[in-house]
CSV table of N, CA and C in Angstrom, one decimal:
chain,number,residue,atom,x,y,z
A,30,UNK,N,0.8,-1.2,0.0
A,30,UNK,CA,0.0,0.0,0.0
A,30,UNK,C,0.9,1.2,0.0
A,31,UNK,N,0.9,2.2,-1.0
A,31,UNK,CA,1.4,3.3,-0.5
A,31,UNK,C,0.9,4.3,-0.2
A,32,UNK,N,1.5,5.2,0.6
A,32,UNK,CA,0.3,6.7,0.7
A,32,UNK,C,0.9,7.9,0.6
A,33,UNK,N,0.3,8.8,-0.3
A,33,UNK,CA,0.9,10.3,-0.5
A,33,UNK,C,1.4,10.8,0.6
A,34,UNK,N,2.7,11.7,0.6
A,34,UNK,CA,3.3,11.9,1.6
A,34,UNK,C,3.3,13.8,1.5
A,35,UNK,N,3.1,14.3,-0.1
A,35,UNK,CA,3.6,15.5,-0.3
A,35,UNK,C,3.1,15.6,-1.5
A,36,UNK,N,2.5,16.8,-1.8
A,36,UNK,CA,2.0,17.2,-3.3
A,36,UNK,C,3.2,18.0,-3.7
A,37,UNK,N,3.7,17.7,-5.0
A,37,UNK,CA,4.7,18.8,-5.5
A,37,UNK,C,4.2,19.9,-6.4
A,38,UNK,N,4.6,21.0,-6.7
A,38,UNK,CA,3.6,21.9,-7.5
A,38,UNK,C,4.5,21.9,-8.8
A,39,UNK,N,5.6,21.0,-8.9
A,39,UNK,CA,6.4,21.0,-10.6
A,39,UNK,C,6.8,19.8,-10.4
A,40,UNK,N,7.1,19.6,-12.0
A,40,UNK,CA,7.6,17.9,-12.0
A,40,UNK,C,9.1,18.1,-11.2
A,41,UNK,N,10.0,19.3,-11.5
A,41,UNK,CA,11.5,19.6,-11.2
A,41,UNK,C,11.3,19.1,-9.8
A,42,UNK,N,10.1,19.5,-8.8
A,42,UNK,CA,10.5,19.5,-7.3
A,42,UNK,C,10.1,17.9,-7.0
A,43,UNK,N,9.1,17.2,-7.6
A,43,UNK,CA,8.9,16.2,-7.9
A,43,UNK,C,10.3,15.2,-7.9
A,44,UNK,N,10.5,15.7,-8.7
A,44,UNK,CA,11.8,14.2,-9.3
A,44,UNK,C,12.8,14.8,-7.9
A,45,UNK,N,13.2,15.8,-7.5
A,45,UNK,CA,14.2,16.6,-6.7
A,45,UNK,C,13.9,15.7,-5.4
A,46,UNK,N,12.4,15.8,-5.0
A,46,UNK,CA,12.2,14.8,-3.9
A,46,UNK,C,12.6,13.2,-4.1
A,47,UNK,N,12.1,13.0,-5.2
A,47,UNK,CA,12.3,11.4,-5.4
A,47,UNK,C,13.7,10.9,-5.6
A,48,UNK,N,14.5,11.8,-6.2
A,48,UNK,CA,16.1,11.4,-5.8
A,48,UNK,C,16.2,11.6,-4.8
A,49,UNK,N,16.5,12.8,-3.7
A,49,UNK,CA,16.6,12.9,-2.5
A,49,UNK,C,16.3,11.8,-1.8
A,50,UNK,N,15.1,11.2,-1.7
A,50,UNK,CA,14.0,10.1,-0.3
A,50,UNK,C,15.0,8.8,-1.0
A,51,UNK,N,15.3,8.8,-2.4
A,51,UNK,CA,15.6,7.3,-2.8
A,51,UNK,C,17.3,7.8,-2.0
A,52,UNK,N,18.2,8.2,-2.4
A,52,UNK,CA,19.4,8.6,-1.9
A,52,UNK,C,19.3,8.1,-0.8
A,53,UNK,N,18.3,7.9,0.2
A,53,UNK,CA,18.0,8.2,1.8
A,53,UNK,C,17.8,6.5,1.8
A,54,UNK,N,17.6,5.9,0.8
A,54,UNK,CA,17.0,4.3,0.9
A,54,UNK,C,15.5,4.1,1.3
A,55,UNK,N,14.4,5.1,0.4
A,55,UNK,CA,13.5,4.8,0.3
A,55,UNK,C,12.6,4.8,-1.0
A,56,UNK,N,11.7,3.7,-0.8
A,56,UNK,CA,11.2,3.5,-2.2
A,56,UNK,C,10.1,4.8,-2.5
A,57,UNK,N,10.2,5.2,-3.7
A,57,UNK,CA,9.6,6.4,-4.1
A,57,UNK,C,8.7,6.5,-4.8
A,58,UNK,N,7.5,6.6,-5.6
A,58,UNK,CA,6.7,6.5,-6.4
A,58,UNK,C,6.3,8.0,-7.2
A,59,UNK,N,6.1,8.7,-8.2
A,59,UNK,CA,5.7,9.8,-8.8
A,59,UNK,C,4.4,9.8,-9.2
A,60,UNK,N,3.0,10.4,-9.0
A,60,UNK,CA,2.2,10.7,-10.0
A,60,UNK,C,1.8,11.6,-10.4
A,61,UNK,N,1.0,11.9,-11.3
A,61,UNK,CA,0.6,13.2,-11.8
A,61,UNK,C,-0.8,13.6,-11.1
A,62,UNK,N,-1.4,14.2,-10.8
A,62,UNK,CA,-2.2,14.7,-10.3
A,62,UNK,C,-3.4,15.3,-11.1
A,63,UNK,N,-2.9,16.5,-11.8
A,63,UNK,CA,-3.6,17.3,-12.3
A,63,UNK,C,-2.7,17.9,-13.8
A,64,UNK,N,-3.0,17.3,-14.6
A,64,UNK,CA,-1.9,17.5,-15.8
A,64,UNK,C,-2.0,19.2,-16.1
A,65,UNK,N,-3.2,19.9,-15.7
A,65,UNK,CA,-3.6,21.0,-16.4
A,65,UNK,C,-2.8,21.9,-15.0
A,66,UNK,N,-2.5,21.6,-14.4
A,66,UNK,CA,-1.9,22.0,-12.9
A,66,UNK,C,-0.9,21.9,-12.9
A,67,UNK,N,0.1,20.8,-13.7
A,67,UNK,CA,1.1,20.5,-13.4
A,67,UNK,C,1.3,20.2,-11.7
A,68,UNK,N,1.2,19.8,-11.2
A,68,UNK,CA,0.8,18.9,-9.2
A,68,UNK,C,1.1,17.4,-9.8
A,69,UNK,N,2.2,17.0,-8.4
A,69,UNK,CA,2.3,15.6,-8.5
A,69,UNK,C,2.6,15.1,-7.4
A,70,UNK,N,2.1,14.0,-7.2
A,70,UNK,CA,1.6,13.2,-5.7
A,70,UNK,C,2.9,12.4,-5.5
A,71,UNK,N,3.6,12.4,-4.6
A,71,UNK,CA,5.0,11.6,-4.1
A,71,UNK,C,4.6,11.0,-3.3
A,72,UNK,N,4.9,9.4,-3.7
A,72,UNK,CA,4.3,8.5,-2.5
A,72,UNK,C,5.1,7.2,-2.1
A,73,UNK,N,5.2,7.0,-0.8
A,73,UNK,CA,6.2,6.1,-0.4
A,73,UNK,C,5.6,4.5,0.0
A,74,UNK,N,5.4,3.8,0.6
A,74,UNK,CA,5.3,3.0,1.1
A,74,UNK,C,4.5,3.1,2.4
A,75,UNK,N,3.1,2.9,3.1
A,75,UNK,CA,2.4,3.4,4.2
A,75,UNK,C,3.7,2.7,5.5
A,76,UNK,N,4.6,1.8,4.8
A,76,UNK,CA,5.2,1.4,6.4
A,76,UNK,C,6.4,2.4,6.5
A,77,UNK,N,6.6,2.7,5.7
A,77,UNK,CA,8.0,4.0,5.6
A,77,UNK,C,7.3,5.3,6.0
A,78,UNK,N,5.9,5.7,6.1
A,78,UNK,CA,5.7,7.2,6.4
A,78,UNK,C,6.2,7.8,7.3
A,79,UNK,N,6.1,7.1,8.8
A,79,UNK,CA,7.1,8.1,9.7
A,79,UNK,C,8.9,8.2,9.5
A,80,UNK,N,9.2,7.6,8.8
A,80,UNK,CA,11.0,8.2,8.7
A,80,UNK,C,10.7,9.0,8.0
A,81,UNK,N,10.0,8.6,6.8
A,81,UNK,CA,9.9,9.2,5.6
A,81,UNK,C,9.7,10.8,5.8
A,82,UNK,N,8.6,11.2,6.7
A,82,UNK,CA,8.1,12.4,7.4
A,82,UNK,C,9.3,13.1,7.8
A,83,UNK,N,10.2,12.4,8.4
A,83,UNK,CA,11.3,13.0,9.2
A,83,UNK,C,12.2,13.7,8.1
A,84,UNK,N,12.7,12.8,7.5
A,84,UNK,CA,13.8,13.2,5.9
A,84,UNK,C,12.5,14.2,5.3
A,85,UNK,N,11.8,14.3,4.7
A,85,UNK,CA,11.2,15.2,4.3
A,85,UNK,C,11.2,16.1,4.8
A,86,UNK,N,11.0,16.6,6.0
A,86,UNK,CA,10.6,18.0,6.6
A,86,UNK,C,12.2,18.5,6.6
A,87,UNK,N,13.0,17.8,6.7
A,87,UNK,CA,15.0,18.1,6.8
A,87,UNK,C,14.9,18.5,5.5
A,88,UNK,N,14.1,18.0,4.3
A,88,UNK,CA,14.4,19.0,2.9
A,88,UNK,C,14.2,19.8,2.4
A,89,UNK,N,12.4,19.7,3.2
A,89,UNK,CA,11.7,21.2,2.8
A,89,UNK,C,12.1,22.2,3.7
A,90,UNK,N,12.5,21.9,5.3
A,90,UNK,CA,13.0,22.8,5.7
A,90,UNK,C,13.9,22.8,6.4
A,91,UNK,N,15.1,23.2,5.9
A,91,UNK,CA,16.5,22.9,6.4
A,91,UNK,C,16.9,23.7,7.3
């Protein structure tokens, strides 16, 4: 099961996350959301959300 962890508002910050969490040794998933929006849903694995939470907030806010 995986679960959205973070909407991105560009593919750039999209993939930026998805290297980053994988670098970290987590499995990463991409979707598109809203093609007319350009929004895309980053989604990890529901048993990884709390690390995952942790490394994420260290990237968005450092």
């Amino acid at each position: 099961m995986w679960t959205v962890i973070y909407i991105a508002s560009t593919a750039r910050m999209a993939d930026m996350l998805q290297s980053r969490l994988t670098e970290e040794g987590f499995l990463v998933k991409i979707r598109p959301v809203n093609m007319s929006k350009q929004q895309f849903e980053i989604l990890v694995p529901s048993g990884e959300l709390e690390e995952v939470q942790e490394v994420l907030n260290s990237l968005l806010h450092p």
